[in-house]
């Protein structure tokens, strides 16, 4: 299984998507960023199934930025499915959410999230957070499986 | 005396013999010669015959004398013998009498006319504690105190005067104490009926008298007890009746008579079944069981009354025992507890209703809490994203197209950012408020002094520019939920820090104090303070007493503080003077909690 330096963003809010992409661009993260808009799409993308059966590119992204409140399957359900599957059990997954509910954070970590990041309301802070994330996961972190 | 009579009899007999001899001789002398002259004329024969007649006279008179004297002697001898027998008989009788009176348990005595003792038996001497010789010749004044002696003398006088026998009770002082004597006294008469003295027979009845007195006392006590018991039963605030073995009424309380419509007259003695002829068999069996020694009771029996009303009665039937241990009868107790029963029923029903209400309300509360949680969750997720978009795109616009916008346009964009940031803080505040008291309350002792110092040193680190003097009393503790107390203290200290920051020499003091009569904690500052007129609004969410430009804030902090205090069942009070500081005192002890002053002070 090959792993490219792609980032997968799972986000149903188009405004958040735009702002996230913009923040990553501003932080000079030039990697390819694929976007899916609900939980089922995320699973289909990662397992190359359904509408993504013929997907081009590497098997797995370098990191998945996963929102919690998603249509169809929630982010937490997606996380649990991914961790159950041997193909994706080690895939770096960052939970990116508006919520700072303790219950969400606990469940995320228990389900095997690598990181839990709250999306700040304030743009400057948000941009900085996203930028730090992108830089960290793309440039700093050593992947479990080298491509 | 007998000898005298015998002498008289003997003389009388001799005289009679003399008389008979004289009479015979006289007749012989007068008549014998004339009789001879009638029959004999011859003088010689007459002389001879006269001689013979002389000899005949001697013979006849000798024979007559012999006959008379021997008859007299016989008579005397018989009389003498009879006399002797009589005397022996009398002596024997006397001995019997003596034995009787000497052996008698009673004092037997005789006195002469002067009242001096002439005869006393052993018992008399014993009673007065003297020898017989000491007694003889003495009178009562030598034996008893003057008043007693006077009484005795008076009795004797009366006996002598009336020649009557008197039975009296005498109370006399004897060597062994005061004794009661039952005495029979009478006159001693001689053969001519003249009074020669008095006699007396006295029995010691002291023990009898004592027994009698004791018996009377016991009887009186019994009467008193009976009266008390009767009174006690009569006025007992319950229907109470005491019956004998035949179920005849002995006593009954007024309440009993009132309830069963029986008058006082009916209650003396009549049979229970005469008063209550329609008493069911069931009750008669209960009575029989009680008479057999059983105690039967019921804490609440329901009876249908004639008018259809239901009456609840608590009753008890128990035997009472006579002195010999047998059942003497029964005591019936009954109490109408209808009102009490109804009250209990009402309480039970109220309680059940209340429990139902509590369950319902608890369920409602749970539902409301769940809704609130869902709401807070939605707020935290869904309200933030649009805000982020507003702020984000405003920024994007400034960043990407700033060079094409004029100054005013940028100010407007800034306002969008400021507003969205502010709304973000408000959302944050609402979430904090809703979360502050979520979850179970786990009380534990919390070191308030340590917590305050930690929070204040963190603030000093965050705001190095402020030189705040901190005074925290040592060893302050409260019993509370650690997480909530931390939020509470952080909010109060944060306020104190914020509102005193513009004062020349800021001071924050944390100390113990009493709040609503319970142990509490006070946080005091010398900052901006507030007008007490608005004190009520301090704890209302989003209500603020200061302008944003003076002291920024969301108006959530104190609302959160109050929620936490109330969640603990405690109280919080605020005092302030504009420009002269504020003081917030709270207690986390619920009203009615045990408050041990000593342990709190130590």
XYZ file of C-alpha atoms in Angstrom:
749
model
C 0.000 0.000 0.000
C 1.444 3.273 -1.025
C 1.137 6.437 0.885
C 1.504 9.761 -0.800
C 1.849 13.203 0.740
C -1.811 13.853 0.095
C -4.014 15.341 2.809
C -7.609 14.187 3.055
C -9.990 16.775 4.452
C -13.381 15.457 5.564
C -15.596 18.522 6.004
C -19.220 19.133 5.180
C -19.238 22.864 5.872
C -18.141 24.555 2.632
C -17.091 27.696 4.469
C -14.884 25.762 6.863
C -13.513 23.875 3.859
C -12.641 27.081 2.081
C -11.073 28.601 5.166
C -9.095 25.435 5.927
C -7.767 25.201 2.403
C -6.883 28.862 2.470
C -5.098 28.559 5.779
C -3.050 25.589 4.551
C -2.161 27.428 1.376
C -1.139 30.478 3.389
C 1.062 28.237 5.519
C 2.761 27.106 2.355
C 1.477 23.599 2.573
C 1.592 22.730 -1.101
C 0.566 19.094 -0.828
C -2.395 17.825 -2.712
C -5.553 18.162 -0.619
C -8.518 15.950 -1.391
C -11.869 16.890 0.106
C -14.818 14.633 0.822
C -18.052 15.911 2.388
C -19.494 13.168 4.525
C -18.463 10.126 6.531
C -19.477 7.544 3.968
C -17.517 9.373 1.263
C -14.494 9.383 3.552
C -14.668 5.575 3.949
C -15.287 5.087 0.232
C -12.314 7.312 -0.571
C -9.950 5.573 1.815
C -11.028 2.031 0.894
C -11.373 2.846 -2.814
C -14.913 1.751 -2.959
C -18.261 3.076 -4.141
C -17.890 6.294 -6.071
C -14.131 6.266 -5.330
C -13.511 2.727 -6.625
C -11.691 4.116 -9.652
C -9.835 6.800 -7.697
C -6.452 7.827 -8.994
C -3.441 8.496 -6.876
C -1.898 6.900 -3.813
C -3.664 4.332 -1.639
C -3.754 6.395 1.515
C -3.271 10.050 2.358
C -0.536 11.194 4.644
C -3.056 12.476 7.154
C -6.833 12.711 7.453
C -8.368 15.897 8.877
C -11.722 14.634 10.098
C -14.635 16.778 11.234
C -16.962 15.236 13.789
C -20.385 16.477 12.747
C -20.845 15.000 9.319
C -23.863 13.864 7.356
C -24.546 10.104 7.075
C -21.669 8.729 9.184
C -20.280 10.977 11.894
C -16.585 11.621 12.187
C -16.341 9.424 15.266
C -18.010 6.509 13.456
C -15.619 6.945 10.539
C -12.717 6.941 12.989
C -13.922 3.724 14.619
C -14.359 1.985 11.216
C -10.900 3.033 10.124
C -9.289 1.744 13.276
C -11.089 -1.578 12.928
C -9.615 -2.109 9.464
C -5.992 -3.294 9.307
C -5.379 -1.195 6.226
C -6.056 2.023 7.999
C -5.439 1.196 11.650
C -2.205 3.181 11.669
C -3.351 6.002 9.383
C -2.763 9.383 11.085
C -6.129 10.903 11.838
C -6.657 14.357 13.281
C -10.074 15.158 14.635
C -10.870 18.702 13.693
C -14.031 20.022 15.250
C -15.934 23.051 16.406
C -16.895 21.222 19.552
C -14.792 21.139 22.650
C -17.059 18.692 24.419
C -15.198 16.482 26.819
C -17.207 13.481 25.720
C -16.147 13.975 22.074
C -12.522 14.392 23.009
C -12.502 11.299 25.197
C -14.272 9.176 22.582
C -11.896 10.390 19.892
C -8.814 9.432 21.809
C -10.315 6.134 22.931
C -11.123 5.325 19.305
C -7.535 5.943 18.324
C -7.382 9.514 17.044
C -3.814 10.783 16.778
C -4.855 14.288 17.641
C -7.912 16.248 18.683
C -7.945 19.853 17.536
C -10.633 22.393 18.217
C -11.425 24.811 15.410
C -11.268 28.271 17.004
C -13.924 30.796 16.102
C -11.438 33.536 15.577
C -9.988 33.323 12.105
C -6.447 34.274 12.945
C -6.274 31.600 15.576
C -8.005 29.113 13.249
C -5.583 29.833 10.471
C -2.647 29.409 12.749
C -3.973 26.124 14.122
C -4.576 24.700 10.665
C -1.236 25.873 9.442
C 0.554 24.273 12.420
C -1.320 21.064 11.801
C -0.460 20.952 8.145
C 3.181 21.653 8.761
C 3.382 19.136 11.552
C 1.703 16.248 9.830
C 3.151 16.855 6.396
C 6.651 17.913 7.219
C 7.474 16.886 10.760
C 5.714 13.638 11.542
C 7.387 10.392 10.453
C 4.767 8.148 8.909
C 4.305 4.598 10.192
C 4.776 3.212 6.718
C 7.228 4.860 4.442
C 6.009 5.422 0.924
C -68.812 -21.729 161.691
C -69.783 -25.401 161.229
C -68.328 -26.199 164.611
C -70.517 -23.516 166.123
C -73.612 -24.867 164.482
C -72.729 -28.348 165.616
C -72.295 -26.988 169.159
C -75.655 -25.237 168.937
C -77.242 -28.395 167.531
C -75.680 -30.452 170.370
C -76.917 -28.007 173.015
C -80.324 -27.895 171.449
C -80.434 -31.743 171.457
C -79.343 -31.882 175.144
C -81.955 -29.319 176.074
C -84.625 -31.317 174.279
C -83.524 -34.463 176.140
C -83.746 -32.552 179.445
C -87.174 -31.262 178.519
C -88.460 -34.704 177.556
C -87.011 -36.165 180.828
C -88.568 -33.387 182.968
C -91.937 -33.741 181.233
C -91.925 -37.552 181.632
C -90.809 -37.405 185.231
C -93.383 -34.758 186.053
C -96.201 -36.782 184.504
C -94.882 -39.925 186.300
C -94.876 -38.172 189.652
C -98.264 -36.538 189.159
C -100.073 -39.526 187.734
C -98.374 -42.775 188.867
C -99.540 -42.602 192.560
C -103.109 -41.700 191.571
C -103.260 -44.579 189.099
C -101.985 -46.946 191.812
C -104.653 -45.666 194.267
C -107.363 -46.391 191.688
C -106.391 -50.017 191.450
C -104.851 -50.871 194.877
C -106.451 -50.331 198.248
C -104.299 -52.553 200.353
C -101.636 -50.350 202.075
C -99.142 -53.134 202.279
C -99.579 -53.941 198.681
C -99.526 -50.313 198.005
C -96.191 -49.928 199.801
C -94.778 -52.832 197.911
C -96.200 -51.749 194.672
C -94.864 -48.211 195.237
C -91.403 -49.637 195.677
C -91.786 -51.572 192.441
C -93.098 -48.441 190.777
C -89.976 -46.612 191.990
C -87.728 -49.231 190.388
C -89.905 -49.132 187.238
C -89.436 -45.372 187.063
C -85.671 -45.809 187.251
C -85.727 -48.426 184.495
C -88.080 -46.530 182.202
C -86.302 -43.231 182.529
C -82.919 -44.945 182.025
C -84.226 -46.558 178.847
C -85.693 -43.263 177.653
C -82.492 -41.382 178.329
C -80.466 -44.011 176.513
C -82.729 -43.762 173.502
C -82.746 -39.979 173.381
C -79.003 -39.518 173.986
C -78.035 -42.123 171.412
C -80.365 -40.543 168.845
C -78.847 -37.159 169.451
C -75.346 -38.528 169.169
C -76.251 -40.266 165.907
C -77.704 -37.103 164.488
C -74.634 -35.132 165.539
C -72.281 -37.671 164.065
C -74.108 -37.691 160.735
C -74.141 -33.924 160.689
C -70.478 -33.824 161.498
C -69.611 -36.237 158.749
C -71.665 -34.329 156.256
C -69.897 -31.170 157.282
C -66.496 -32.751 156.809
C -67.371 -34.056 153.371
C -68.598 -30.621 152.396
C -65.395 -29.028 153.556
C -63.276 -31.452 151.566
C -65.453 -30.777 148.529
C -65.004 -27.075 148.966
C -61.255 -27.378 149.269
C -61.122 -29.386 146.050
C -63.234 -26.802 144.236
C -61.044 -24.061 145.556
C -57.969 -25.861 144.283
C -59.515 -26.180 140.818
C -60.352 -22.519 140.853
C -56.863 -21.629 141.987
C -55.315 -23.740 139.266
C -57.559 -22.077 136.707
C -56.829 -18.526 137.706
C -53.169 -19.134 138.294
C -52.870 -20.801 134.896
C -55.016 -18.208 133.229
C -53.615 -16.017 130.540
C -55.670 -13.223 131.956
C -54.963 -11.099 134.954
C -57.405 -12.054 137.731
C -57.489 -9.938 140.857
C -59.649 -8.703 143.741
C -59.567 -5.429 145.620
C -61.036 -4.337 148.907
C -63.238 -1.338 149.430
C -60.265 1.011 149.530
C -59.149 -0.284 146.171
C -56.162 -2.179 147.607
C -55.341 -5.476 145.964
C -56.265 -8.397 148.153
C -55.819 -11.189 145.660
C -53.826 -11.336 142.448
C -52.902 -14.192 140.157
C -49.488 -14.796 138.614
C -50.464 -13.066 135.365
C -51.456 -9.873 137.168
C -48.068 -9.723 138.827
C -46.449 -10.378 135.446
C -48.393 -7.613 133.725
C -47.450 -4.937 136.216
C -43.952 -6.319 136.680
C -44.117 -6.808 140.469
C -44.181 -9.733 142.827
C -47.413 -10.843 144.373
C -46.305 -9.636 147.799
C -45.493 -6.209 146.400
C -48.968 -6.035 144.960
C -51.057 -7.105 147.909
C -52.181 -4.114 149.911
C -51.261 -1.622 147.179
C -53.764 0.374 145.129
C -53.715 1.465 141.472
C -52.077 4.807 142.175
C -48.967 2.914 143.210
C -48.906 1.001 139.936
C -49.999 3.378 137.166
C -49.566 7.032 136.237
C -52.043 9.363 137.994
C -54.575 9.771 135.114
C -54.753 6.040 134.443
C -55.051 5.305 138.171
C -57.833 7.908 138.446
C -59.751 6.218 135.640
C -59.415 2.821 137.314
C -60.461 4.191 140.680
C -63.494 5.764 139.049
C -64.472 2.463 137.466
C -64.170 0.650 140.808
C -66.228 3.349 142.479
C -68.973 2.970 139.905
C -68.995 -0.818 140.310
C -69.266 -0.549 144.074
C -72.033 2.009 143.729
C -74.104 0.217 141.072
C -73.149 -3.307 142.079
C -72.807 -3.845 138.354
C -70.306 -5.623 136.186
C -68.485 -3.431 133.711
C -66.565 -4.500 130.629
C -64.128 -1.854 129.464
C -61.039 -1.312 127.388
C -58.232 0.178 129.380
C -55.079 1.695 128.023
C -52.399 1.223 130.664
C -48.708 1.976 130.952
C -46.916 -1.230 131.748
C -43.234 -2.014 132.069
C -43.263 -3.339 128.470
C -44.983 -0.285 127.066
C -48.517 0.858 126.633
C -50.895 -2.099 126.623
C -54.538 -2.335 125.797
C -56.511 -4.426 128.269
C -60.020 -5.740 127.866
C -61.257 -5.869 131.456
C -64.344 -7.344 133.088
C -64.843 -5.915 136.555
C -67.560 -6.564 139.064
C -68.428 -6.212 142.777
C -67.526 -8.718 145.481
C -70.555 -9.306 147.745
C -70.807 -11.022 151.101
C -73.624 -13.402 152.063
C -75.774 -10.469 152.938
C -75.307 -8.803 149.564
C -73.017 -6.130 150.915
C -70.133 -4.970 148.751
C -66.841 -6.038 150.195
C -64.639 -5.161 147.266
C -64.245 -5.610 143.530
C -62.856 -8.289 141.293
C -61.389 -7.983 137.810
C -60.369 -10.171 134.902
C -58.152 -8.436 132.340
C -56.939 -9.667 128.994
C -54.048 -8.080 127.047
C -55.487 -7.199 123.649
C -52.607 -4.990 122.512
C -51.675 -7.305 119.641
C -55.298 -7.551 118.656
C -55.597 -3.782 118.740
C -52.464 -3.440 116.656
C -53.746 -5.979 114.173
C -57.022 -4.194 114.121
C -55.295 -0.853 113.477
C -53.147 -2.385 110.758
C -56.204 -3.963 109.235
C -58.026 -0.676 109.308
C -55.080 1.122 107.728
C -54.899 -1.545 105.045
C -58.580 -1.284 104.497
C -58.389 2.507 104.266
C -55.510 2.269 101.826
C -57.474 -0.211 99.799
C -60.466 2.080 99.787
C -58.253 4.954 98.707
C -56.696 2.885 95.950
C -60.073 1.787 94.837
C -61.231 5.386 94.722
C -58.115 6.390 92.828
C -58.509 3.531 90.390
C -62.121 4.437 89.877
C -61.205 8.066 89.309
C -58.358 7.090 87.043
C -60.528 4.859 84.941
C -63.430 7.269 84.933
C -61.350 10.133 83.584
C -59.094 8.125 81.308
C -59.134 9.712 77.865
C -60.088 6.371 76.360
C -63.019 4.044 76.465
C -62.107 1.753 79.314
C -64.168 -0.693 81.338
C -63.323 -3.163 84.060
C -65.517 -6.210 84.361
C -65.571 -9.090 86.812
C -65.652 -12.788 85.993
C -69.360 -12.655 85.260
C -68.766 -9.683 82.988
C -70.568 -7.420 85.419
C -69.315 -3.870 85.239
C -67.037 -2.681 88.028
C -65.715 0.564 86.614
C -66.005 2.364 83.321
C -64.509 5.541 82.013
C -66.609 8.557 81.141
C -65.440 8.188 77.550
C -66.784 4.639 77.505
C -70.149 5.801 78.758
C -70.229 8.649 76.276
C -69.311 6.473 73.331
C -71.657 3.620 74.135
C -74.424 5.911 75.321
C -74.603 4.416 78.797
C -75.478 6.460 81.853
C -73.745 6.312 85.189
C -76.662 4.504 86.781
C -76.525 1.799 84.149
C -72.877 1.215 84.825
C -72.950 0.145 88.432
C -72.968 -3.596 88.378
C -74.990 -4.589 85.351
C -73.832 -7.281 83.013
C -72.002 -6.364 79.853
C -74.436 -8.357 77.773
C -77.390 -6.595 79.373
C -75.943 -3.288 78.240
C -74.998 -4.572 74.812
C -77.548 -7.268 74.053
C -76.758 -7.364 70.316
C -73.052 -7.998 70.840
C -71.987 -10.451 68.131
C -70.826 -13.957 68.993
C -67.328 -13.026 67.832
C -66.991 -10.547 70.705
C -68.364 -12.983 73.219
C -65.649 -15.398 72.145
C -63.014 -12.700 72.644
C -64.308 -12.147 76.188
C -64.151 -15.853 76.923
C -60.606 -16.051 75.628
C -59.598 -13.127 77.851
C -61.261 -14.788 80.829
C -59.124 -17.817 80.036
C -56.053 -15.627 80.478
C -55.332 -14.407 76.958
C -54.608 -10.821 75.929
C -56.304 -10.017 72.634
C -55.810 -6.783 70.792
C -56.202 -5.144 67.440
C -54.437 -2.040 66.202
C -57.253 -1.156 63.925
C -60.517 -2.907 63.211
C -63.018 -1.481 60.839
C -66.677 -1.510 61.860
C -69.592 -0.603 59.694
C -71.882 1.636 61.652
C -75.634 1.671 61.427
C -75.519 4.871 59.373
C -73.047 3.283 56.970
C -70.041 5.182 58.202
C -66.869 3.207 58.698
C -65.378 3.417 62.128
C -61.811 2.379 62.919
C -61.276 1.102 66.416
C -58.142 0.094 68.233
C -59.005 -2.234 71.080
C -57.587 -4.536 73.681
C -59.182 -7.075 75.980
C -56.986 -8.410 78.761
C -57.588 -10.408 81.932
C -56.954 -8.981 85.368
C -55.870 -11.333 88.117
C -57.164 -11.702 91.635
C -54.852 -12.116 94.645
C -54.923 -15.890 94.321
C -53.718 -15.635 90.744
C -56.973 -16.604 89.115
C -58.534 -14.399 86.489
C -60.739 -11.947 88.336
C -62.289 -10.510 85.237
C -61.347 -8.526 82.157
C -60.433 -5.013 81.190
C -61.767 -3.747 77.895
C -60.062 -0.835 76.227
C -61.168 0.688 72.985
C -60.239 3.824 71.138
C -61.880 5.367 68.117
C -59.000 6.018 65.742
C -61.135 6.869 62.729
C -59.818 10.435 62.580
C -56.267 9.262 63.060
C -56.753 6.564 60.482
C -58.157 9.033 58.011
C -55.242 11.370 58.652
C -52.819 8.502 58.106
C -54.626 7.552 54.929
C -54.383 11.125 53.753
C -50.697 11.274 54.588
C -50.152 7.985 52.793
C -52.041 9.154 49.766
C -50.280 12.511 49.862
C -46.952 10.753 50.136
C -47.776 8.451 47.260
C -48.932 11.442 45.274
C -45.833 13.353 46.250
C -43.583 10.467 45.293
C -45.374 10.269 41.980
C -44.925 14.014 41.566
C -41.259 13.759 42.471
C -40.808 10.948 39.959
C -42.585 12.960 37.298
C -40.676 16.095 38.067
C -37.403 14.185 38.175
C -38.199 12.687 34.794
C -39.114 16.144 33.486
C -35.922 17.522 34.915
C -33.898 14.739 33.330
C -35.594 15.421 30.019
C -34.958 19.139 30.388
C -31.341 18.480 31.260
C -30.960 16.206 28.289
C -32.475 18.873 26.063
C -30.191 21.453 27.581
C -27.194 19.223 26.963
C -28.293 18.628 23.399
C -28.777 22.353 23.032
C -25.363 23.130 24.455
C -23.837 20.546 22.164
C -25.580 22.052 19.177
C -24.492 25.527 20.247
C -20.931 24.435 20.582
C -20.962 22.839 17.141
C -23.362 24.660 14.959
C -23.257 28.239 16.131
C -19.527 28.406 15.990
C -19.068 27.451 12.349
C -21.000 30.433 10.929
C -19.123 32.756 13.261
C -15.855 31.312 12.130
C -16.950 31.842 8.528
C -17.889 35.458 9.180
C -14.613 36.180 10.899
C -12.627 34.104 8.479
C -13.960 35.705 5.333
C -13.709 39.171 6.819
C -10.062 38.435 7.429
C -9.647 36.891 4.014
C -11.118 40.003 2.504
C -8.759 42.237 4.448
C -5.770 40.063 3.625
C -6.488 39.385 -0.014
C -8.181 42.588 -1.089
C -7.024 45.037 1.554
C -5.222 47.170 -0.945
C -8.427 47.762 -2.820
C -10.458 48.792 0.238
C -10.552 52.230 1.765
C -10.117 52.933 5.471
C -13.777 52.917 6.337
C -14.337 49.570 4.602
C -11.561 48.083 6.708
C -13.087 49.498 9.881
C -16.356 47.830 8.938
C -14.570 44.529 8.348
C -12.883 44.917 11.737
C -16.300 45.397 13.330
C -17.449 42.106 11.796
C -14.445 40.394 13.361
C -14.982 42.073 16.717
C -18.666 41.156 16.739
C -18.037 37.547 15.798
C -15.319 37.259 18.382
C -17.642 38.701 20.993
C -20.371 36.279 20.035
C -17.841 33.475 20.252
C -17.150 34.529 23.836
C -20.855 34.644 24.640
C -21.314 31.132 23.286
C -18.339 30.090 25.342
C -19.953 31.665 28.378
C -23.257 29.892 27.861
C -21.465 26.589 27.519
C -19.436 27.212 30.658
C -22.584 28.112 32.547
C -24.442 25.019 31.376
C -21.517 22.736 32.019
C -20.496 24.198 35.356
C -23.033 22.230 37.321
C -23.441 19.220 35.064
C -22.810 15.759 36.505
C -22.973 14.333 40.003
C -21.954 16.434 42.972
C -19.127 14.742 44.810
C -18.333 16.504 48.067
C -14.848 16.314 49.484
C -12.754 18.604 51.685
C -11.061 21.234 49.519
C -8.089 23.329 50.516
C -9.434 26.781 49.635
C -6.304 28.577 50.810
C -4.122 26.485 48.510
C -6.555 26.818 45.614
C -6.799 30.622 45.970
C -3.017 31.036 46.109
C -2.575 28.823 43.036
C -5.193 30.727 40.987
C -3.824 34.111 42.070
C -0.223 33.198 41.245
C -1.371 32.063 37.791
C -3.056 35.438 37.313
C 0.074 37.211 38.453
C 1.948 35.204 35.832
C -0.562 36.144 33.110
C -0.688 39.806 34.117
C 2.808 40.616 35.237
C 2.056 44.322 35.063
C -0.327 44.266 38.034
C 1.159 44.526 41.492
C -1.645 42.975 43.532
C -1.311 42.470 47.264
C -2.739 39.101 48.199
C -3.920 38.122 51.674
C -5.157 34.555 51.981
C -6.038 33.210 55.435
C -4.328 29.872 56.107
C -6.080 26.514 56.326
C -9.401 27.546 54.784
C -11.417 24.537 53.698
C -14.855 23.821 52.304
C -16.700 20.606 51.554
C -17.597 20.724 47.892
C -17.180 19.312 44.417
C -13.563 19.904 43.483
C -14.219 20.703 39.802
C -17.082 23.122 40.571
C -15.270 24.803 43.456
C -12.302 25.427 41.189
C -14.547 27.126 38.587
C -16.219 29.114 41.364
C -12.989 30.322 42.954
C -11.408 31.062 39.569
C -14.378 33.222 38.574
C -14.470 35.153 41.864
C -10.704 35.698 41.973
C -10.696 36.596 38.301
C -13.333 39.248 39.002
C -11.437 40.554 42.005
C -8.290 40.772 39.937
C -10.070 42.428 37.005
C -12.018 45.013 38.996
C -9.109 45.962 41.242
C -6.622 46.212 38.385
C -7.190 49.927 37.940
C -6.803 50.729 41.658
C -3.583 52.284 42.869
C -2.591 49.499 45.250
C -4.836 46.547 44.501
C -5.621 44.200 47.375
C -7.352 40.826 47.245
C -8.255 39.142 50.538
C -9.572 35.608 51.038
C -10.885 34.846 54.504
C -13.368 32.757 56.467
C -16.745 34.233 57.369
C -20.211 33.217 58.396
C -22.860 33.282 55.684
C -26.531 32.837 56.596
C -25.386 31.329 59.868
C -23.154 28.772 58.180
C -19.381 28.627 57.697
C -18.275 30.293 54.509
C -15.534 32.000 52.540
C -15.205 35.677 51.550
C -13.289 37.095 48.597
C -12.778 40.807 48.926
C -11.104 43.404 46.751
C -10.590 47.148 46.914
C -11.471 47.697 43.271
C -14.281 49.293 41.318
C -17.028 47.851 43.510
C -20.659 48.274 42.534
C -23.847 50.009 43.552
C -25.798 47.820 45.971
C -28.991 48.952 44.213
C -28.006 46.648 41.350
C -26.778 43.798 43.513
C -29.675 41.587 42.369
C -28.578 41.855 38.752
C -25.032 40.704 39.437
C -25.927 37.037 39.261
C -28.226 37.205 36.248
C -26.564 35.833 33.082
C -25.354 38.509 30.642
C -26.232 41.294 33.102
C -23.287 43.571 33.688
C -22.804 46.592 35.899
C -19.786 47.934 34.024
C -19.297 49.060 30.488
C -17.288 46.824 28.164
C -14.863 49.647 27.649
C -14.246 49.868 31.417
C -14.045 46.188 32.251
C -14.685 43.721 29.441
C -16.681 40.610 30.220
C -19.566 38.392 29.206
C -21.743 38.599 32.318
C -21.575 34.845 32.728
C -18.987 34.484 35.514
C -21.114 35.386 38.541
C -24.132 33.545 37.106
C -21.908 30.481 36.943
C -20.682 31.105 40.495
C -24.236 31.329 41.801
C -25.274 28.168 39.980
C -22.413 26.270 41.576
C -23.226 27.613 45.049
C -26.899 26.735 44.660
C -26.006 23.320 43.277
C -24.312 22.719 46.669
C -27.381 24.004 48.521
C -25.432 27.028 49.695
C -25.856 30.784 49.613
C -23.883 33.656 48.134
C -24.106 37.323 49.066
C -22.452 40.304 47.442
C -21.571 43.624 49.066
C -20.076 46.549 47.286
C -19.489 50.288 47.347
C -18.871 52.046 44.038
C -15.186 52.802 43.804
C -14.475 51.152 47.118
C -14.322 47.439 46.460
C -16.572 44.426 46.503
C -16.952 41.462 48.797
C -18.428 38.130 47.787
C -19.161 35.649 50.560
C -20.447 32.159 49.964
C -21.173 29.010 51.897
C -21.473 25.564 50.396
C -23.177 24.047 53.469
C -26.828 23.359 52.841
C -29.248 24.855 55.357
C -29.713 22.412 58.208
C -26.317 20.789 57.717
C -24.571 20.030 60.941
C -22.240 22.876 61.722
C -19.549 22.059 64.225
C -18.199 25.435 65.309
C -15.172 24.092 67.115
C -13.867 21.970 64.297
C -14.446 24.821 61.845
C -12.587 27.290 64.016
C -9.687 25.045 64.869
